[in-house]
Amino acid sequence: MVIVTTIRREVLTLPAAELGPDNPLPPLRLLHEVHRIDDRDREELPREMARQVGYERLRSLLPVRVRDGYGRTREPREIDTLVIENDRLKATVLPGLGGRVASLLHKPTGRELLYRNPVFQPANFALNGAWFSGGIEWNIGATGHTPLSCAPLHAARVPAPDGGEMLRLWEWDRLRDLPFQIDLWLPDGSDFLYVGVRVRNPQERPVPTYWWSNIAVPEECRVLAPADEAWHFGYERRLRRVPVPTYDGIDRTYPLNSPYAADYFYEIDDDRRRWIAALDADGHGLVQTSTDVLRGRKLFVWGNGDGGRRWQEWLTEPGTGGYCEIQAGLARTQLEHVRLEPESELSWLEAYGPLDAHPEGEWAAVLRGAEVRLEAALPRAELDAAYSAWKPYADTEPGEVLAAGSGWGALEVLRADWKLPGTPFDEDTLGEEQEPWVQLLRAGSFPEPRRVRPPGQTLVAPHWRDMLETAPATPLTEYHLGVAQWHAGDRAQAVRSWERALELAPSLWPLLRCLAVADQESGNHERAAVRYADAFDDLCHERRDNGESWTAATAALGRETIEALLAVGRTAQARGVWQRLHPATRERGRFRLIEVGLLRAEGRDEEALDVFRAGFEVADLREGAEALGRLWSRITDEPLPPHYDFRMRPTES
């Protein structure tokens, strides 16, 4: 048999915003979390679902850093891609951006099966900030979009079960310390992209696990899934069971029918095949199906309200079509985490391809017709057989390396001497970020930096915390130890570690900032404000230049300091901090919004309104955030201008 599937490198040029630097301050608190369930709804959940909803919810982003350095100025930029193609399909993958499948083109018809974003615009939707819309994304870690949304993955060629080649993507999930891999291949002559996924737990303890594959498709469609009920979750944070397709007199399987943004998690019977499809008015579209381990299916809609339409424009550009998401995950809902036993793994096979079926008519008949067409295009037994054929190849060592991810997996493998066939985390991927931790591992001491700079990332897993506790108690070691103790919930000990470090530390501001956060969390906002102000003073005296790392540190600490000072009425001090920010920082949209709050606190409402009227864009506006609307309403009774309207729920809620 002649194999015609190819894998090659290409370059995609898009109008793209720069990602910018990461926030150098350790995230001692979660970003605003919109995926919380109202306690009133817990008692109504099925037992397994209730248990998984309450199982090990994420308490901290550590050791991951927040990514908030991006803007909204887009220029043509080159993005490296890997293209896997046969005579029927062409899939374009972005290895440097979470392994996103940006495009899936059906060659015989010329149809793009996904929503393909014409720009690259980061927005504040990932657990750690930067995320972008479009294509197929792979979400691991915890409820929400993965911190790897805009991060590089390792990529290489691997033999495929049919004798051709697979594209393997793999990385280390730092939130849960789990290695994972994604194998993509196109059997010769197939209309379906096969995706084999494996998540492994090499540790000696159970780990909460999360996975959802999110597929963006044009929103002018009808979404089909084999269910008569769904769990509805909106930004009112209520989870309730609703009928499918219609409730409250509206057929919600048409994304543009919903007034507000919402999730619909379909309740699929155990004996039904797992699939979900989005079909246009002519009955053409995309279907995703999988082996049964990937049990959940979901529809996300932005809704037809002003806020939802504004978000659609925000994530791409005006004049382009909107999208919705069809998704597949390990549990019924994205509010749950699944227990992965020690030294075990989860694996499954997904398939993505075209589906032609009649989308209109009585629901049960529409589903039967779609299932018949799916079974003809890709029989369930054939998918199960493909999964069985793939499993032995999951351990195959990669061949030609096509892209490099991070060195964090290599550090963990070096520490534990884990054997992970198929996903090598080689020592040659270790870099500058891992270097001090390698020294701690090998020499038992944490190195002091050769030059003054913001402290690097802190590792917080129990084994690293233990090493920090036994290392010589230098100021930098005590700083990192305090962060690790804070993550573990030992806040009193964390405070003691930071306070000990203050006595000898040449750099005070990182410690003072951590202590200020601790004060806020304990309700001592006055002391927090004092410590924040002292921290910012120390940073301004210490910073050596206007380079990227110092500018990012000044912006991040300045923002937190102004907010802390305003919270306790120290308006004049807040203005002083504002004036010491870099001029370019003050022009960023986030800081224009801070300026509005500062002007209002000074009683200068008309000037605050002038800032609004002049116009600004808060690049890192958080999903579900209503700060713009609230601040506007405190200044004026005028209607909120449409370009500031990002409301995702009814105003009366």
XYZ file of C-alpha atoms in Angstrom:
653
model
C 0.000 0.000 0.000
C 1.298 3.472 -0.920
C 0.998 5.899 1.988
C 0.347 9.439 0.787
C -0.034 11.172 4.147
C 2.587 13.875 4.698
C 3.753 15.976 7.634
C 5.640 19.179 6.896
C 6.557 22.543 8.326
C 4.918 25.694 7.023
C 4.652 29.321 8.101
C 1.313 31.080 8.608
C 1.244 34.877 8.446
C -1.547 36.522 10.427
C -2.350 39.915 11.914
C -1.174 39.064 15.409
C -0.712 40.760 18.761
C 2.483 40.117 20.705
C 2.206 37.894 23.775
C 4.574 40.069 25.750
C 6.256 39.114 29.035
C 4.705 37.005 31.760
C 3.711 38.598 35.056
C 6.733 38.078 37.368
C 4.687 38.136 40.603
C 3.772 34.671 41.905
C -0.021 34.139 41.624
C -0.825 33.641 45.297
C -4.521 33.928 44.444
C -6.586 32.517 41.619
C -7.711 34.868 38.900
C -11.415 35.664 38.970
C -13.175 32.313 38.616
C -16.506 32.225 36.766
C -17.011 28.458 36.869
C -18.338 28.107 40.408
C -21.583 26.363 41.259
C -24.166 27.957 43.504
C -24.349 25.821 46.655
C -28.118 25.533 46.181
C -27.570 23.294 43.171
C -25.212 20.722 44.688
C -27.888 18.628 46.395
C -29.695 18.074 43.095
C -26.740 16.507 41.289
C -26.275 12.775 40.613
C -23.982 11.219 43.212
C -20.963 10.674 40.945
C -21.276 14.147 39.490
C -21.568 15.768 42.923
C -18.472 13.906 44.107
C -16.423 14.972 41.089
C -17.614 18.576 41.298
C -16.235 18.724 44.837
C -13.038 16.794 44.087
C -9.800 18.784 44.307
C -10.872 22.034 42.716
C -7.930 24.207 41.805
C -6.793 26.359 44.743
C -3.822 28.019 43.095
C -2.226 28.589 39.709
C 1.223 27.910 41.128
C 3.728 27.033 39.792
C 2.289 28.529 36.591
C 2.702 32.233 35.963
C 0.040 34.681 34.826
C 0.334 35.783 31.205
C -0.949 39.368 30.970
C 1.731 41.167 28.974
C -0.105 41.086 25.643
C -1.783 44.013 23.923
C -4.211 44.603 21.096
C -1.914 46.047 18.434
C -1.881 43.522 15.618
C 0.745 43.419 12.914
C 1.526 40.743 10.305
C 3.597 38.114 12.074
C 4.854 34.678 11.069
C 3.596 31.694 13.075
C 5.245 28.302 12.691
C 2.846 25.503 11.751
C 2.946 21.766 11.168
C 0.685 20.489 8.409
C -0.566 16.915 8.272
C -2.302 16.064 5.015
C -3.704 13.195 2.980
C -5.748 13.221 -0.220
C -8.932 14.119 1.723
C -7.998 16.381 4.648
C -5.429 19.027 5.519
C -4.893 19.842 9.210
C -2.808 22.844 10.260
C -1.351 22.637 13.770
C 0.268 25.402 15.838
C 2.905 23.672 18.009
C 4.002 26.932 19.627
C 0.449 27.774 20.705
C -0.744 24.780 22.690
C -0.814 22.437 19.696
C -4.004 24.110 18.469
C -5.467 22.704 15.241
C -6.069 26.034 13.541
C -7.643 24.629 10.383
C -9.174 21.378 9.133
C -9.820 21.613 5.412
C -11.922 19.006 3.583
C -10.206 18.964 0.206
C -12.885 17.302 -2.006
C -15.455 19.995 -1.129
C -13.080 22.841 -0.289
C -14.911 23.372 3.012
C -13.184 24.569 6.181
C -14.672 22.382 8.911
C -13.652 24.616 11.817
C -14.024 28.257 12.726
C -10.685 29.632 11.577
C -9.808 32.881 13.320
C -8.325 35.342 10.783
C -6.206 36.978 13.529
C -4.179 35.962 16.565
C -5.499 37.980 19.491
C -4.789 36.840 23.058
C -7.517 37.487 25.614
C -7.946 36.760 29.311
C -9.762 33.415 29.179
C -7.136 30.846 30.155
C -6.645 29.871 33.776
C -3.475 31.974 33.698
C -4.632 34.651 31.281
C -3.604 34.527 27.616
C -5.851 32.456 25.339
C -7.151 32.852 21.792
C -10.200 31.645 19.908
C -10.629 29.330 16.944
C -9.774 25.773 15.879
C -9.451 22.732 18.147
C -7.765 23.254 21.514
C -6.627 20.673 24.042
C -7.474 21.526 27.645
C -5.764 19.728 30.506
C -5.231 20.686 34.145
C -8.363 22.048 35.793
C -11.704 23.646 35.033
C -11.095 26.272 32.373
C -8.816 26.858 29.422
C -5.375 25.335 29.952
C -2.352 27.462 30.938
C -0.725 25.910 27.855
C -3.106 27.768 25.505
C -0.326 30.048 24.281
C 2.668 27.883 25.209
C 4.857 25.628 23.068
C 4.515 21.841 23.026
C 7.092 19.266 21.994
C 6.380 17.821 18.545
C 7.882 15.003 16.477
C 7.189 12.425 13.791
C 6.122 8.982 15.000
C 5.177 5.826 13.049
C 1.403 5.450 12.636
C -0.544 2.181 12.911
C -1.187 2.091 9.146
C 2.497 2.328 8.249
C 2.439 6.060 7.674
C 3.364 8.850 10.066
C 1.727 10.464 13.060
C 2.356 13.921 14.484
C 2.984 13.582 18.212
C 2.552 16.526 20.580
C 3.476 16.204 24.244
C 4.160 18.284 27.347
C 4.136 18.328 31.140
C 0.995 19.723 32.767
C 2.444 21.772 35.635
C -0.852 22.323 37.443
C -1.218 18.611 38.216
C 2.281 17.305 37.376
C 1.013 14.985 34.633
C 2.655 14.192 31.295
C 0.316 13.936 28.309
C 0.515 13.263 24.598
C -1.640 13.891 21.544
C -1.095 11.749 18.430
C -2.641 13.028 15.191
C -2.775 11.020 11.992
C -4.718 10.725 8.762
C -5.181 7.177 7.471
C -4.773 6.980 3.723
C -8.023 7.960 2.008
C -9.767 8.815 5.281
C -12.144 11.742 5.730
C -11.365 11.725 9.457
C -8.494 13.110 11.463
C -7.671 10.601 14.206
C -6.433 11.930 17.537
C -5.098 9.541 20.167
C -4.741 11.098 23.620
C -2.971 9.713 26.666
C -2.668 11.266 30.137
C -0.330 9.487 32.577
C 0.090 9.694 36.331
C 3.617 8.491 37.180
C 3.234 9.544 40.807
C 2.552 7.390 43.854
C -0.614 9.282 44.733
C -3.929 9.801 42.946
C -4.235 13.021 40.963
C -7.332 14.977 39.888
C -7.511 14.943 36.103
C -9.302 17.154 33.601
C -9.581 17.063 29.831
C -11.819 18.822 27.331
C -11.262 19.074 23.588
C -12.830 22.376 22.474
C -13.829 22.778 18.839
C -14.726 26.205 17.452
C -17.253 26.101 14.585
C -19.212 28.837 12.786
C -22.199 29.763 14.957
C -24.741 29.811 12.125
C -25.517 26.137 12.600
C -27.547 23.595 14.529
C -25.671 21.531 17.094
C -26.622 17.871 17.424
C -25.733 15.501 20.271
C -27.483 12.244 21.266
C -29.315 13.604 24.318
C -32.765 14.729 25.423
C -31.504 16.630 28.453
C -28.570 18.887 29.290
C -27.046 20.603 32.279
C -27.288 24.350 31.712
C -24.648 26.589 33.280
C -24.637 30.342 32.760
C -22.773 33.281 34.217
C -25.382 33.441 36.975
C -23.445 30.349 38.251
C -26.537 28.157 38.444
C -26.365 24.539 37.225
C -29.706 23.022 36.328
C -31.075 20.230 34.183
C -33.013 21.403 31.129
C -34.739 19.645 28.209
C -33.118 19.392 24.775
C -33.632 20.877 22.244
C -36.166 23.380 23.615
C -36.680 25.026 26.964
C -38.375 28.297 27.884
C -39.875 28.173 24.415
C -36.500 28.497 22.641
C -34.685 25.827 20.629
C -31.215 26.154 22.159
C -29.530 23.852 19.647
C -29.307 26.900 17.372
C -26.531 28.972 18.986
C -27.886 32.316 17.846
C -31.205 31.657 19.606
C -29.730 31.978 23.099
C -29.849 35.502 24.523
C -26.805 35.124 26.794
C -23.568 33.169 26.961
C -24.139 29.683 28.359
C -22.865 26.113 28.560
C -25.038 23.092 27.726
C -23.551 19.812 28.973
C -25.456 17.001 27.294
C -26.732 14.064 29.345
C -25.830 11.105 27.133
C -26.982 7.599 28.072
C -24.164 5.151 28.787
C -25.079 2.899 25.848
C -25.139 5.696 23.254
C -22.244 6.443 20.957
C -20.299 9.565 21.952
C -20.528 12.253 19.277
C -21.420 15.881 18.636
C -21.912 17.722 15.348
C -22.502 21.236 14.030
C -24.386 21.434 10.732
C -25.245 24.470 8.624
C -28.644 25.111 7.053
C -27.716 22.881 4.104
C -26.798 19.989 6.391
C -23.024 20.270 5.979
C -20.601 20.504 8.869
C -18.238 18.850 11.317
C -18.714 15.825 13.541
C -16.525 14.812 16.467
C -16.772 11.294 17.892
C -14.652 9.226 20.250
C -14.242 6.028 22.185
C -16.358 5.931 25.327
C -13.773 7.137 27.872
C -14.362 10.670 26.599
C -17.939 10.664 27.855
C -18.988 14.337 28.020
C -20.289 16.588 25.257
C -21.004 20.291 25.454
C -22.205 23.300 23.486
C -20.970 26.774 24.418
C -22.729 29.805 22.946
C -22.005 33.501 23.212
C -25.654 34.406 22.749
C -27.277 37.135 20.702
C -27.106 39.873 23.367
C -24.956 42.977 23.066
C -22.293 41.645 25.449
C -21.920 38.360 23.603
C -21.606 40.095 20.262
C -18.983 42.447 21.705
C -16.926 39.487 22.944
C -17.072 37.942 19.486
C -15.636 41.141 17.984
C -13.056 41.352 20.786
C -11.627 37.912 20.019
C -11.278 38.485 16.283
C -12.165 41.625 14.342
C -15.416 43.358 13.320
C -17.000 42.052 10.153
C -15.920 38.433 10.571
C -18.327 35.627 11.397
C -18.952 34.513 14.945
C -18.408 31.080 16.415
C -19.656 28.663 19.031
C -17.852 25.715 20.605
C -18.708 22.039 20.568
C -16.672 20.115 23.102
C -15.839 16.676 24.439
C -14.494 15.798 27.883
C -13.797 13.177 30.514
C -16.782 13.996 32.734
C -20.380 15.102 32.289
C -19.437 18.734 32.893
C -16.372 20.940 33.020
C -17.037 21.590 36.688
C -15.767 18.104 37.560
C -12.362 16.477 37.994
C -11.742 12.757 37.560
C -9.502 10.716 39.870
C -6.462 9.238 38.118
C -4.967 6.465 40.222
C -1.240 6.233 41.012
C 0.997 4.897 38.249
C -1.923 4.617 35.832
C -3.150 6.303 32.677
C -6.220 7.361 30.721
C -6.351 7.106 26.944
C -8.918 7.396 24.174
C -9.282 8.059 20.461
C -11.110 10.986 18.898
C -12.067 11.487 15.253
C -12.902 14.716 13.421
C -14.414 14.885 9.961
C -17.222 16.088 7.707
C -20.839 15.063 8.220
C -23.774 15.582 5.880
C -27.200 15.106 7.462
C -30.578 16.825 7.722
C -30.484 19.271 10.646
C -34.135 20.310 10.545
C -37.151 18.519 11.909
C -38.307 16.610 14.972
C -35.371 16.095 17.364
C -35.422 12.306 17.670
C -35.696 11.896 13.896
C -32.861 14.355 13.291
C -30.623 12.439 15.696
C -31.467 9.080 14.124
C -30.665 10.403 10.683
C -27.367 11.913 11.813
C -26.338 8.705 13.597
C -27.065 6.666 10.484
C -24.893 8.985 8.403
C -22.115 8.938 11.011
C -22.167 5.148 11.204
C -21.891 4.971 7.416
C -18.995 7.437 7.344
C -17.117 6.021 10.351
C -18.577 2.883 11.979
C -18.298 2.766 15.747
C -16.563 -0.609 15.538
C -13.993 0.834 13.136
C -13.175 3.629 15.578
C -12.784 1.148 18.438
C -10.504 -0.970 16.254
C -8.420 2.094 15.357
C -7.992 2.822 19.050
C -6.799 -0.737 19.697
C -4.378 -0.470 16.781
C -3.012 2.841 18.049
C -2.369 1.830 21.668
C 0.858 -0.157 20.988
C 2.195 2.823 19.039
C 1.641 5.229 21.929
C 4.937 4.047 23.456
C 6.909 4.360 20.230
C 9.805 6.750 20.617
C 9.556 9.866 18.449
C 11.697 10.280 15.389
C 12.489 13.657 13.856
C 11.849 16.450 16.364
C 9.710 19.159 14.787
C 9.251 21.602 17.693
C 10.409 22.027 21.281
C 8.294 22.636 24.358
C 9.453 23.603 27.846
C 12.134 22.101 30.070
C 9.838 21.534 33.072
C 9.108 17.926 32.157
C 12.811 17.229 31.820
C 13.359 18.626 35.306
C 10.732 16.325 36.812
C 12.076 13.283 34.970
C 15.586 14.159 36.129
C 14.362 14.393 39.719
C 12.344 11.165 39.803
C 14.087 9.115 37.093
C 10.703 8.314 35.571
C 10.529 6.168 32.440
C 7.890 7.576 30.100
C 8.021 5.666 26.798
C 6.849 7.707 23.860
C 7.233 11.103 25.522
C 10.920 11.830 26.128
C 11.713 14.827 28.291
C 15.402 15.022 27.471
C 17.923 16.923 29.567
C 18.902 19.003 26.570
C 15.531 20.793 26.876
C 16.500 22.169 30.309
C 16.983 25.929 30.135
C 17.684 29.024 32.190
C 14.385 28.804 34.076
C 15.179 25.303 35.305
C 18.864 25.954 36.068
C 18.548 27.004 39.756
C 16.259 24.047 40.452
C 18.751 21.662 38.888
C 21.359 23.046 41.290
C 18.990 22.605 44.235
C 18.429 19.012 43.137
C 22.112 18.196 42.646
C 23.835 20.357 45.258
C 21.126 20.789 47.886
C 21.293 24.595 47.794
C 19.412 27.253 45.861
C 21.804 29.589 44.028
C 21.770 33.319 44.630
C 21.412 35.274 41.358
C 24.533 36.732 39.764
C 22.768 40.040 39.176
C 19.811 41.865 40.690
C 16.618 40.930 38.910
C 13.034 39.847 39.694
C 12.993 36.350 41.238
C 12.300 33.424 38.942
C 9.488 30.914 39.072
C 8.765 28.933 42.235
C 8.168 25.189 42.176
C 5.626 24.184 44.802
C 5.151 20.398 44.626
C 5.815 18.595 47.945
C 9.169 17.199 46.827
C 10.483 20.639 45.880
C 9.126 22.154 49.073
C 10.958 19.487 51.067
C 14.220 20.334 49.288
C 13.751 24.047 49.984
C 13.153 23.316 53.669
C 16.462 21.462 53.986
C 18.507 23.885 51.851
C 20.616 26.654 53.442
C 18.251 29.431 54.515
C 19.334 32.207 52.150
C 16.870 35.049 51.504
C 15.979 33.776 48.021
C 15.495 30.236 49.346
C 13.197 31.550 52.086
C 11.232 33.526 49.490
C 10.635 30.433 47.344
C 9.939 28.308 50.419
C 7.293 30.770 51.558
C 5.565 30.635 48.174
C 5.576 26.814 48.281
C 4.223 26.816 51.843
C 1.496 29.271 50.861
C 0.485 26.993 48.004
C 0.314 24.038 50.432
C -2.089 25.962 52.676
C 0.437 26.594 55.462
C 0.006 30.351 55.378
C 1.337 31.091 58.860
C 4.594 29.304 58.071
C 4.796 31.077 54.705
C 4.578 34.437 56.466
C 7.325 33.387 58.885
C 9.579 32.366 55.975
C 9.078 35.708 54.222
C 9.622 37.671 57.429
C 12.869 35.772 58.152
C 14.118 36.575 54.667
C 13.484 40.321 55.142
C 16.281 40.526 57.705
C 19.050 39.804 55.177
C 17.477 40.132 51.722
C 19.141 42.612 49.349
C 15.841 42.769 47.458
C 12.861 43.492 49.716
C 10.004 44.128 47.318
C 9.205 40.489 46.363
C 8.918 39.586 50.065
C 6.923 42.681 51.013
C 4.505 42.034 48.178
C 3.925 38.446 49.353
C 3.366 39.681 52.916
C 0.927 42.302 51.622
C -1.127 39.600 49.908
C -1.105 37.615 53.169
C -2.372 40.713 55.008
C -5.197 41.154 52.516
C -6.207 37.526 52.808
C -6.340 37.857 56.615
C -8.410 41.050 56.407
C -5.670 43.487 57.434
C -6.047 45.863 54.502
C -4.370 48.860 56.170
C -1.144 46.955 56.797
C -1.365 45.452 53.318
C -1.491 48.950 51.822
C 1.569 50.031 53.811
C 3.525 46.972 52.745
C 2.505 47.405 49.128
C 3.666 51.018 49.182
C 7.000 50.018 50.744
C 7.392 47.229 48.175
C 6.819 49.612 45.278
C 9.290 52.123 46.731
C 11.918 49.381 47.028
C 11.302 48.196 43.475
C 11.664 51.703 42.064
C 15.003 52.106 43.864
C 16.227 48.686 42.756
C 15.205 48.456 39.116
C 18.233 48.707 36.887
C 16.794 49.612 33.505
C 13.675 49.859 31.400
C 14.068 46.335 30.085
C 11.204 43.914 29.696
C 11.513 42.133 33.052
C 11.751 45.301 35.148
C 8.976 47.018 33.208
C 6.713 43.997 33.705
C 7.512 43.882 37.428
C 6.848 47.619 37.839
C 3.527 47.372 36.008
C 2.353 44.298 37.925
C 3.339 45.589 41.367
C 2.172 49.122 40.590
C -1.267 47.871 39.610
C -1.674 45.856 42.803
C -0.315 48.701 44.936
C -2.697 51.319 43.530
C -5.664 49.015 44.064
C -4.589 48.263 47.651
C -4.101 51.956 48.469
C -7.418 53.004 46.976
C -9.183 50.259 48.942
C -8.192 51.982 52.212
C -8.635 55.560 51.029
C -4.939 56.403 50.537
C -5.661 58.284 47.335
C -2.666 60.638 47.378
C -0.252 57.705 47.780
C -1.999 55.894 44.949
C -1.471 58.932 42.731
C 2.212 58.899 43.661
C 2.528 55.289 42.533
C 0.724 56.133 39.300
C 3.205 58.904 38.544
C 6.184 56.546 38.949
C 4.896 54.017 36.442
C 6.600 53.981 33.056
C 4.797 56.341 30.631
C 4.145 53.465 28.198
C 2.583 51.462 31.030
C 0.203 54.316 31.894
C -1.027 54.307 28.293
C -2.061 50.642 28.385
C -5.799 50.049 28.534
C -5.684 48.281 31.893
C -3.989 51.318 33.408
C -6.391 53.755 31.747
C -9.129 51.880 33.606
C -7.103 52.185 36.830
C -6.754 55.904 36.094
C -10.537 56.212 35.873
C -10.856 54.676 39.340
C -8.111 56.942 40.670
C -9.739 60.081 39.253
C -13.074 59.095 40.717
C -11.471 58.543 44.138
C -10.064 62.089 43.852
C -13.557 63.450 43.152
C -12.743 64.233 39.521
C -15.668 62.429 37.898
C -15.794 64.619 34.798
C -12.135 63.926 34.052
C -12.772 60.224 34.674
C -15.602 60.359 32.160
C -13.288 62.113 29.695
C -10.921 59.116 29.870
C -13.856 56.843 28.979
C -14.911 59.155 26.157
C -11.380 59.274 24.751
C -11.574 55.510 24.437
C -9.376 52.667 25.642
C -9.225 48.886 25.400
C -8.372 46.725 28.407
C -6.452 43.931 26.687
C -6.648 41.569 29.663
C -10.339 42.092 30.421
C -11.394 38.884 32.190
C -14.122 36.546 30.936
C -17.297 37.479 32.808
C -15.806 40.766 34.042
C -18.236 43.626 34.599
C -15.801 46.227 35.941
C -16.195 48.557 32.966
C -19.969 48.711 33.291
C -19.923 49.101 37.073
C -17.407 51.944 37.007
C -19.250 53.710 34.200
C -22.531 53.561 36.116
C -20.900 55.116 39.201
C -19.758 58.105 37.163
C -22.756 58.790 34.924
C -26.361 57.832 34.238
C -25.696 57.743 30.494
C -26.154 54.371 28.751
C -23.028 52.224 28.629
C -21.405 52.674 25.182
C -21.569 49.451 23.130
C -17.776 49.118 22.881
C -17.597 48.850 26.696
C -20.455 46.353 26.999
C -19.055 42.891 27.808
C -21.938 41.705 30.011
C -22.525 37.964 29.781
C -25.622 37.614 31.953
C -28.952 39.378 32.467
C -28.509 42.772 34.112
C -31.154 41.991 36.736
C -29.139 38.991 38.071
